[in-house]
PDB file of C-alpha atoms in Angstrom:
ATOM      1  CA  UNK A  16     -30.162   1.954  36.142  1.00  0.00           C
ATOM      2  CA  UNK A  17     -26.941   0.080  35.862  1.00  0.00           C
ATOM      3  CA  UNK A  18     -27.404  -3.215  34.917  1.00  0.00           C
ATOM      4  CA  UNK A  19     -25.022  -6.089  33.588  1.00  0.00           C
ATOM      5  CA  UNK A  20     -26.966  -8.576  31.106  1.00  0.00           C
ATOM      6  CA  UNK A  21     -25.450 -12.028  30.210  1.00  0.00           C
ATOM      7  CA  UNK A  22     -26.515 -13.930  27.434  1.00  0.00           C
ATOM      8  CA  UNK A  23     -25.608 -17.173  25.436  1.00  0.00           C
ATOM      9  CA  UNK A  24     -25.780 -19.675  27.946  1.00  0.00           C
ATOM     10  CA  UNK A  25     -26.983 -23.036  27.109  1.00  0.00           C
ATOM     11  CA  UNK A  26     -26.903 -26.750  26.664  1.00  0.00           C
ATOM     12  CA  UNK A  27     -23.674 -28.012  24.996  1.00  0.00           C
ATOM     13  CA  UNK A  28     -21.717 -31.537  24.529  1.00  0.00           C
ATOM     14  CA  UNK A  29     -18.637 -32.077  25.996  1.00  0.00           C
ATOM     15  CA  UNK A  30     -15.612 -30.725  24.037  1.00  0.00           C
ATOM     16  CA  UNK A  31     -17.839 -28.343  22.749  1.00  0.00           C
ATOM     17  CA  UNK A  32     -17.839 -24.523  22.580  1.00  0.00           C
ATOM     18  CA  UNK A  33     -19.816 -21.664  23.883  1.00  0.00           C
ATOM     19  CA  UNK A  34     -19.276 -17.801  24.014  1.00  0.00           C
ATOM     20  CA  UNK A  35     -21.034 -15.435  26.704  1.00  0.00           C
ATOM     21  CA  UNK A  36     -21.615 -12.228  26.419  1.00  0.00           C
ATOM     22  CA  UNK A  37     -22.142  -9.663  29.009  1.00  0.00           C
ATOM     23  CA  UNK A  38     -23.308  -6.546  27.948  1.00  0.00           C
ATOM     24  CA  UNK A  39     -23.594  -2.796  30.265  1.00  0.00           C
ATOM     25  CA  UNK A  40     -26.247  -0.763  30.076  1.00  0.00           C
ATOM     26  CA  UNK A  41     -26.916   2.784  32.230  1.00  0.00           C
ATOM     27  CA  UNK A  42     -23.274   3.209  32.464  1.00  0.00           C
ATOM     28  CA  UNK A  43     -20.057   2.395  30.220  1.00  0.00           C
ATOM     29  CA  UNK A  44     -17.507   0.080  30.992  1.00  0.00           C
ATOM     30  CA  UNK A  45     -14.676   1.305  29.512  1.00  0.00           C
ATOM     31  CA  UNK A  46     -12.807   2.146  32.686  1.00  0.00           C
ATOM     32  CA  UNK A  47     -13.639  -0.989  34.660  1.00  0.00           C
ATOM     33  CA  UNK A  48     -12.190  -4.210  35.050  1.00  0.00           C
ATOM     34  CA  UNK A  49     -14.360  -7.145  34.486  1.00  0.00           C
ATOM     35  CA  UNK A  50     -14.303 -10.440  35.884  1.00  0.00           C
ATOM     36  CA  UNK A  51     -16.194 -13.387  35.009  1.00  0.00           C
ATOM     37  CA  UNK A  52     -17.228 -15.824  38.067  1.00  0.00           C
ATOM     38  CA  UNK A  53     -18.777 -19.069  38.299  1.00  0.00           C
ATOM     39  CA  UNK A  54     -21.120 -21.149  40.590  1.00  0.00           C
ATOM     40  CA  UNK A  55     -21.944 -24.786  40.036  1.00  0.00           C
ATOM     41  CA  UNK A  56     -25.163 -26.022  41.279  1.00  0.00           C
ATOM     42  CA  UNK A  57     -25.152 -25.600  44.851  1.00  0.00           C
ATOM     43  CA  UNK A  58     -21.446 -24.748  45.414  1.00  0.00           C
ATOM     44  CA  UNK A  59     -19.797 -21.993  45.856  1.00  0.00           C
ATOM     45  CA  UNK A  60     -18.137 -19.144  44.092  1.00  0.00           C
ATOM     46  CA  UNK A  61     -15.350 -19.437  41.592  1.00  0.00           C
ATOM     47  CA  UNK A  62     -13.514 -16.842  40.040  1.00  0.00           C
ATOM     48  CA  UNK A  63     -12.736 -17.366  36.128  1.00  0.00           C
ATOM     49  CA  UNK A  64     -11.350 -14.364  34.690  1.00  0.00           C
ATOM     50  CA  UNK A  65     -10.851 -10.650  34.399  1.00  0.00           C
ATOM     51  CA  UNK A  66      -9.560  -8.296  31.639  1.00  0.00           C
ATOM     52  CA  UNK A  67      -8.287  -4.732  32.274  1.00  0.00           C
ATOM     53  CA  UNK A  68      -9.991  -1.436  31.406  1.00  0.00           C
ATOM     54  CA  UNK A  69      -8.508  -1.466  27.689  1.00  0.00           C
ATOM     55  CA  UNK A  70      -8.412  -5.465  27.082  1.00  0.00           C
ATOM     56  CA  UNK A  71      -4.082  -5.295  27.322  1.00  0.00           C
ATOM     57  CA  UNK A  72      -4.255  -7.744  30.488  1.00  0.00           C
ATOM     58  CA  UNK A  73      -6.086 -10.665  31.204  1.00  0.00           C
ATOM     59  CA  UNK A  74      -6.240 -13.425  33.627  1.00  0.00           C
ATOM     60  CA  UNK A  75      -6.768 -16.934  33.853  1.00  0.00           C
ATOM     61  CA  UNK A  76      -7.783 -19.438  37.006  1.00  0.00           C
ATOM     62  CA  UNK A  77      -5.648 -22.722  36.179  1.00  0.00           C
ATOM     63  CA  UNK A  78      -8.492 -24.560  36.056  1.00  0.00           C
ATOM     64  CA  UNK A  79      -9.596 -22.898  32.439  1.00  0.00           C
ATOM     65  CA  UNK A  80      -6.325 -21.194  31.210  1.00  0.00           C
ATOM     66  CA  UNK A  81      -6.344 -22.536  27.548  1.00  0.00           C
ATOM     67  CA  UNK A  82      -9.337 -23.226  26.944  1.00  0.00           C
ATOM     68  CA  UNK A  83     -11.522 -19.736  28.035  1.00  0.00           C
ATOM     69  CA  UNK A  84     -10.779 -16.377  26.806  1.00  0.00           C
ATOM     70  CA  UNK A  85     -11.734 -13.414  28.088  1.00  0.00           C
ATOM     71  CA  UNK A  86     -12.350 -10.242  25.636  1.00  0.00           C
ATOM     72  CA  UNK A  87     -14.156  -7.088  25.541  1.00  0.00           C
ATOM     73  CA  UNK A  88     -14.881  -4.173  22.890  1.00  0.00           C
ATOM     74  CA  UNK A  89     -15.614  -1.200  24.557  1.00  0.00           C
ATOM     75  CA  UNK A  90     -17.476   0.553  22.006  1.00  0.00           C
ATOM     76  CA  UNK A  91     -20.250  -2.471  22.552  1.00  0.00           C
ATOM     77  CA  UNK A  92     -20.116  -1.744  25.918  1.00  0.00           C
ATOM     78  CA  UNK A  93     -19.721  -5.729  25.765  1.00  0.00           C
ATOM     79  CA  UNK A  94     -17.378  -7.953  27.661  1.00  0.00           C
ATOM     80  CA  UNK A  95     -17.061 -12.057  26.316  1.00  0.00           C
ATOM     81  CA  UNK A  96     -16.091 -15.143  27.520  1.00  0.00           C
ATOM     82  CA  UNK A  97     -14.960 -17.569  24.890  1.00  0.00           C
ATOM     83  CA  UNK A  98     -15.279 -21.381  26.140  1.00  0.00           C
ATOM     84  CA  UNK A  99     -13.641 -24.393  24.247  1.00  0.00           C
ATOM     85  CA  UNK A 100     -13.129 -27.749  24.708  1.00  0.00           C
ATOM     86  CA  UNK A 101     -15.383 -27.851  27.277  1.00  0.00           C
ATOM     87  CA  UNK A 102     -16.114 -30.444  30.569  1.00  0.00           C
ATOM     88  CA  UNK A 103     -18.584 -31.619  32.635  1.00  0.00           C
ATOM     89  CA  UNK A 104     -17.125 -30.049  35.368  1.00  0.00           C
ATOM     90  CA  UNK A 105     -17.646 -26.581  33.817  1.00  0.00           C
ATOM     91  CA  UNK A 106     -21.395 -26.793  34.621  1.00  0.00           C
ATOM     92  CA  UNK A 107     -22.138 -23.879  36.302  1.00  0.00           C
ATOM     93  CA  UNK A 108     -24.005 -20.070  36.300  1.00  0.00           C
ATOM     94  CA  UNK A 109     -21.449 -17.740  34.866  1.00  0.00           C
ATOM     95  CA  UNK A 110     -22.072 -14.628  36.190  1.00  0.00           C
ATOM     96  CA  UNK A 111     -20.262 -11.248  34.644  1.00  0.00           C
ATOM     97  CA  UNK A 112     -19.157  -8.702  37.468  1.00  0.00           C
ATOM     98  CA  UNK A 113     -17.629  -5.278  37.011  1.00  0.00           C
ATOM     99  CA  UNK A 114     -15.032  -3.450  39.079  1.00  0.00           C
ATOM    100  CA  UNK A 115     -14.218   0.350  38.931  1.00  0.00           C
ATOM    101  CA  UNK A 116     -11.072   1.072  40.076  1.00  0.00           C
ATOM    102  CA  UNK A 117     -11.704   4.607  40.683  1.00  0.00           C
ATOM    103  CA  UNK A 118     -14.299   2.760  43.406  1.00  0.00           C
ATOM    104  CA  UNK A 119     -13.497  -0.129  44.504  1.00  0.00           C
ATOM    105  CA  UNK A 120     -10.254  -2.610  44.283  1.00  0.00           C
ATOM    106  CA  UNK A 121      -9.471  -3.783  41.016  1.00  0.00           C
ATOM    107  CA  UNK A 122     -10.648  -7.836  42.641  1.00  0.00           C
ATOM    108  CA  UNK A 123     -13.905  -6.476  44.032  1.00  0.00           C
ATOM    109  CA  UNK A 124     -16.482  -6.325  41.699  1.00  0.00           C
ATOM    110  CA  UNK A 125     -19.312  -4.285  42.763  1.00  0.00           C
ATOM    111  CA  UNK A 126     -22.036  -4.357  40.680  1.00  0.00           C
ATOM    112  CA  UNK A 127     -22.985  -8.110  38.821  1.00  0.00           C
ATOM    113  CA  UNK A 128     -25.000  -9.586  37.010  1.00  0.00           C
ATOM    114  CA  UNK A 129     -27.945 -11.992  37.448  1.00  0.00           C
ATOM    115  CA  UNK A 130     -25.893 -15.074  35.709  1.00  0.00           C
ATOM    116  CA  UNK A 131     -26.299 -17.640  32.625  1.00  0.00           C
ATOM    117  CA  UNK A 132     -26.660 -21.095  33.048  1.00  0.00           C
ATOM    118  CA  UNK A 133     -23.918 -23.447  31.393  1.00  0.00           C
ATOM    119  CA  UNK A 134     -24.906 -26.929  31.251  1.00  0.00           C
ATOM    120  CA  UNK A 135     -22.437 -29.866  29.457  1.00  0.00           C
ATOM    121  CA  UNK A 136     -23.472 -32.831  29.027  1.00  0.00           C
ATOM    122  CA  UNK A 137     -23.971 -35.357  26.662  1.00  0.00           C
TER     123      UNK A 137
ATOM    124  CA  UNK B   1      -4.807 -21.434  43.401  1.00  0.00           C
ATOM    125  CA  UNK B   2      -6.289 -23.007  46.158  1.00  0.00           C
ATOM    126  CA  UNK B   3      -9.453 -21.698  47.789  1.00  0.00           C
ATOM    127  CA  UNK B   4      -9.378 -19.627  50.660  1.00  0.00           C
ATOM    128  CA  UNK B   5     -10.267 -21.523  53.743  1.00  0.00           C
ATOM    129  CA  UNK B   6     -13.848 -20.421  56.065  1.00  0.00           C
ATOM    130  CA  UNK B   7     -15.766 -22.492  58.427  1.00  0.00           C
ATOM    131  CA  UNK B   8     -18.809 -23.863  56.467  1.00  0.00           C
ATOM    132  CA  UNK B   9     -21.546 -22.796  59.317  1.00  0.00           C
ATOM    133  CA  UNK B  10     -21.829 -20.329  61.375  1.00  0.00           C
ATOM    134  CA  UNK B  11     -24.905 -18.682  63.370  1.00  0.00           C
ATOM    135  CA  UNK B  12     -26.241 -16.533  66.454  1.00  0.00           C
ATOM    136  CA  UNK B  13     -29.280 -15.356  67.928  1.00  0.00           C
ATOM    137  CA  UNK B  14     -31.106 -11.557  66.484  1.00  0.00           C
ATOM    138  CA  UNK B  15     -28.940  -9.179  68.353  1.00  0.00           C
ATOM    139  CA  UNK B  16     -26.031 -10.498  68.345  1.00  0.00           C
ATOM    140  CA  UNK B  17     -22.284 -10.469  66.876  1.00  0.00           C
ATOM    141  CA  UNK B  18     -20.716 -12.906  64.861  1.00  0.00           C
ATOM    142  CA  UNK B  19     -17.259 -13.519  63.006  1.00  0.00           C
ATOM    143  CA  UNK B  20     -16.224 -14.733  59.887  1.00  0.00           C
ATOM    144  CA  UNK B  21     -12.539 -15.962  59.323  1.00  0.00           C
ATOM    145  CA  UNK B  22     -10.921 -16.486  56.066  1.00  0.00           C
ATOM    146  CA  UNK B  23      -7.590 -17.842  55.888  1.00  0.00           C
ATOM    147  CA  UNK B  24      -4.995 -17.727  52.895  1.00  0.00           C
ATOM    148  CA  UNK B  25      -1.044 -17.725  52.432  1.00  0.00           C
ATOM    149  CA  UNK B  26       1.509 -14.801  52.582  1.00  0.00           C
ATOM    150  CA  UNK B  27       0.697 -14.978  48.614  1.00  0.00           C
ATOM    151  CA  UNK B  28      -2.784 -13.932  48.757  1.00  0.00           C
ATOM    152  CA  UNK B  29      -4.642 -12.930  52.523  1.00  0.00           C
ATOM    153  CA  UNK B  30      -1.630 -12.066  53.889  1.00  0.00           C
ATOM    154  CA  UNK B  31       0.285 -10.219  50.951  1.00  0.00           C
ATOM    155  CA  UNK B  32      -2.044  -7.747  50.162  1.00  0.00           C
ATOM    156  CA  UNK B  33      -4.722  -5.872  51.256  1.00  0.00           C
ATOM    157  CA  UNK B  34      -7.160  -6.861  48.581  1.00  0.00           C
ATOM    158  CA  UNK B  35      -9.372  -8.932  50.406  1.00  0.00           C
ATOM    159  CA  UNK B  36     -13.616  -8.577  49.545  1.00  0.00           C
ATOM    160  CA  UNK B  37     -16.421 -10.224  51.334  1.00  0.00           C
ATOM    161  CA  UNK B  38     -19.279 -11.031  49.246  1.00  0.00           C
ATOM    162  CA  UNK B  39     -22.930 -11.699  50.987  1.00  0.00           C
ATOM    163  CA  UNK B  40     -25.112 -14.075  48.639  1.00  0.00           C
ATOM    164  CA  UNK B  41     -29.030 -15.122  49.138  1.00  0.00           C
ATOM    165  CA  UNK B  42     -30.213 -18.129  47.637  1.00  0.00           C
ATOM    166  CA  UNK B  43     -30.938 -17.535  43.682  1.00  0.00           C
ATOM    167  CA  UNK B  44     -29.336 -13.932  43.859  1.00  0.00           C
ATOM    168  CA  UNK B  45     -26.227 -12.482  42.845  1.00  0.00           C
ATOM    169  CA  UNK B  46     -22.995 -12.040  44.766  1.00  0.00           C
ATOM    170  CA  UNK B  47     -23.663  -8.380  46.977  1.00  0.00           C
ATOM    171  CA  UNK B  48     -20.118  -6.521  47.830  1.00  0.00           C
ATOM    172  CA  UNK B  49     -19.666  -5.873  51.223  1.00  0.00           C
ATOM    173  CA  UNK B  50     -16.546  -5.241  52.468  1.00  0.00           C
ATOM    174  CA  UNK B  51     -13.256  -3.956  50.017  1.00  0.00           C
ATOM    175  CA  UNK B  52      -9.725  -3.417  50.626  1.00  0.00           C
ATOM    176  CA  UNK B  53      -9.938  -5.216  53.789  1.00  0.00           C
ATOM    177  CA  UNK B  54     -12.112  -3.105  55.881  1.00  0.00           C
ATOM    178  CA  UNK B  55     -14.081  -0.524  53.530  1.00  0.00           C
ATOM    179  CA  UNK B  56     -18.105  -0.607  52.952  1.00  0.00           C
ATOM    180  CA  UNK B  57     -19.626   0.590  49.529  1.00  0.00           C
ATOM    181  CA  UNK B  58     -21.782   3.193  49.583  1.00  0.00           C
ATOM    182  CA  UNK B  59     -25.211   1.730  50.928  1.00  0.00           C
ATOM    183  CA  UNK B  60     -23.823  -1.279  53.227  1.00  0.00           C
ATOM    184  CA  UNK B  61     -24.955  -1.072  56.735  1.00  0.00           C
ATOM    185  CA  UNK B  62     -22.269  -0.483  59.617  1.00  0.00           C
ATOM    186  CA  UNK B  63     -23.155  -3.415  61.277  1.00  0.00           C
ATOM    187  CA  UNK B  64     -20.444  -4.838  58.740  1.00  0.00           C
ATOM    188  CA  UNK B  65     -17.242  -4.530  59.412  1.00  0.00           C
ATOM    189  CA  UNK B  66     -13.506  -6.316  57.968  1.00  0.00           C
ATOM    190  CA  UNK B  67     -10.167  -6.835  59.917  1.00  0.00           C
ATOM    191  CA  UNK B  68      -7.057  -8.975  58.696  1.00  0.00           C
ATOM    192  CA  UNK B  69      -4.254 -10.137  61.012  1.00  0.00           C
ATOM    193  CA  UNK B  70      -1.783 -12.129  58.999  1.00  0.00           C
ATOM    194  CA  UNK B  71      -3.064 -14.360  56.758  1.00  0.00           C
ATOM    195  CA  UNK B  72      -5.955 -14.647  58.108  1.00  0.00           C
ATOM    196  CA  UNK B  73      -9.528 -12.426  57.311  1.00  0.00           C
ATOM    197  CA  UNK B  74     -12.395 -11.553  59.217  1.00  0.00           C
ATOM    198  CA  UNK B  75     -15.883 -10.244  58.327  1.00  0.00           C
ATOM    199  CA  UNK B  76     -17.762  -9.015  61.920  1.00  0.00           C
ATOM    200  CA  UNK B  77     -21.698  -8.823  61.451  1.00  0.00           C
ATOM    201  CA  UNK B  78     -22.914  -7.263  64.441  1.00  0.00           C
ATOM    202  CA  UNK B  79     -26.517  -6.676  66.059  1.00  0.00           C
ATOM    203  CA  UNK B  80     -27.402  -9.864  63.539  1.00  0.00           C
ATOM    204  CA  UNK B  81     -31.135  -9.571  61.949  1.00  0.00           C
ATOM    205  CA  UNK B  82     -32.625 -12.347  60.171  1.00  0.00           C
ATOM    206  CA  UNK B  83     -32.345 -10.575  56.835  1.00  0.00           C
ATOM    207  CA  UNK B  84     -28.241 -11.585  57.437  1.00  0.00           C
ATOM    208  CA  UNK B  85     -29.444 -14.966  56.990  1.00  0.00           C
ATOM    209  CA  UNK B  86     -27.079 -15.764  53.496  1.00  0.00           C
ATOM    210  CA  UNK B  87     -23.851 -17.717  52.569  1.00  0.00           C
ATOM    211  CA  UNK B  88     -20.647 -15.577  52.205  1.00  0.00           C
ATOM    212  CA  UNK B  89     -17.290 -15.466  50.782  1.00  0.00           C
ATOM    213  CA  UNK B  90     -13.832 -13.931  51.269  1.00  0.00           C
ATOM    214  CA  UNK B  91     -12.331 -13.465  48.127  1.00  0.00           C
ATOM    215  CA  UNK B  92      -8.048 -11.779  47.140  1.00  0.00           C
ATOM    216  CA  UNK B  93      -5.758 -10.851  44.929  1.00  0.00           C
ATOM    217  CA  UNK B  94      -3.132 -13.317  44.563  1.00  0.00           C
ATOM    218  CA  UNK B  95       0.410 -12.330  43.819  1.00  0.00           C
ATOM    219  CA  UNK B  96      -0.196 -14.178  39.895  1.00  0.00           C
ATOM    220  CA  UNK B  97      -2.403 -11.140  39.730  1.00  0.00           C
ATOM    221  CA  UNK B  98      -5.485 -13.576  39.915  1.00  0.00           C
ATOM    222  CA  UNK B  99      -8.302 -13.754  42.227  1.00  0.00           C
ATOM    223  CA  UNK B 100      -9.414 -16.658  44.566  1.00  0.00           C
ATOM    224  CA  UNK B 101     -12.858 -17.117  46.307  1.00  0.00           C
ATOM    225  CA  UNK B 102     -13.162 -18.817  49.451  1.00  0.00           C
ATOM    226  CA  UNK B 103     -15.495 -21.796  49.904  1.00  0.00           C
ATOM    227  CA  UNK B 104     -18.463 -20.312  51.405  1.00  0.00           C
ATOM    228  CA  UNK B 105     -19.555 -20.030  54.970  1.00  0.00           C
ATOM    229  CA  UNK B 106     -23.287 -20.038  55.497  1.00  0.00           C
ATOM    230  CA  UNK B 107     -24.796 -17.683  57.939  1.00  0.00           C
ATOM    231  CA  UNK B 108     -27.887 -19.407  59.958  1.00  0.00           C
ATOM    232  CA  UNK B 109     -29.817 -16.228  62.772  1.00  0.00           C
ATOM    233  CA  UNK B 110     -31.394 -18.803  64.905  1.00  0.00           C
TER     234      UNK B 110
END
């Protein structure tokens, strides 16, 4: 079964750092693009972030650029998001999403996961 | 990177059709034909249904169908069941070579 698993979620102070994890199992993700999305509490979607298939390109929405960063290592079957400095506003479920381009387009992830809850505050 | 633009509500009666629009720029909607829609129940993950515009993953029901005229997209749910009851978003490519979502539109079958 293909399933996308997100992990280190949590309660954190403003300014403070957190790294997520999302990790593949029942398929590799080596030749997928990954993309990291967001949902505050009753809002809608956001889109964060996506690396390439081999981690040489990654992208940014304004709203984090500096202060997340987006990684994988393939052989962990693992993709991470690295959060600094972060804000009340970035209060939200972070879900992990992957997109084969042999599949689907390269900005629609097919298969997701079922989300980690980010919480800052103080 | 400013959200895509839907209508917030939308509904119809079991049976029948209903339409979707999602409305961009020449730099994202209207550039490229990258644009997703995305069905979501309440406390589930994003679902893909529609890619490239107008093409279903495996599994997704006909009844679900995506046009694009300009800058402007459309999902098309027709013969609605209640099980289409869900919010959903329009999401691109943007010519950064980022993605934007739009803001949601939430599906009501009276």
């Amino acid at each position: 079964e293909v399933q996308l698993v997100e992990s280190g979620g949590g309660l954190v102070q403003p300014g403070g750092s957190l790294r997520l994890s999302c990790a593949a199992s029942g398929f590799t993700l080596s030749n997928d693009w990954m993309h990291w999305v967001r949902q505050a509490p009753g809002k809608g979607l956001v889109w964060v972030s996506r690396i390439n298939s081999d981690g040489s390109s990654t992208s940014y929405a304004d709203s984090v650029k500096g202060r997340f960063t987006i990684s994988r290592d393939n052989a962990k079957n693992t993709v991470y998001l690295q959060m600094n400095s972060l804000r009340g506003e970035d209060t939200a479920v972070y879900y992990c999403a992957r997109a084969d381009p042999r599949v689907v387009a390269i900005n629609s992830p097919d298969y997701w996961g079922q989300g980690t809850l980010v919480t800052v505050s103080s | 990177q400013s959200a895509l633009t839907q209508p917030a509500s939308v509904s119809g009666s079991p049976g029948q059709s209903i339409t979707i629009s999602c409305t961009g720029t020449s730099s994202d909607v209207g550039g490229y034909n990258y644009v997703s829609w995305y069905q979501q129940h309440p406390g589930k993950a994003p679902k893909l249904m529609i890619y490239n515009v107008s093409k279903r993953p495996s599994g997704v029901s006909n009844r679900f169908s995506g046009s694009k005229s300009g800058n402007t997209a459309s999902l098309t749910i027709s013969g609605l069941q209640a099980e289409d009851e869900a919010d959903y978003y329009c999401n691109s490519y943007i010519s950064t070579g980022t993605v934007v979502f739009g803001g949601g539109t939430k599906l009501t079958v009276l």
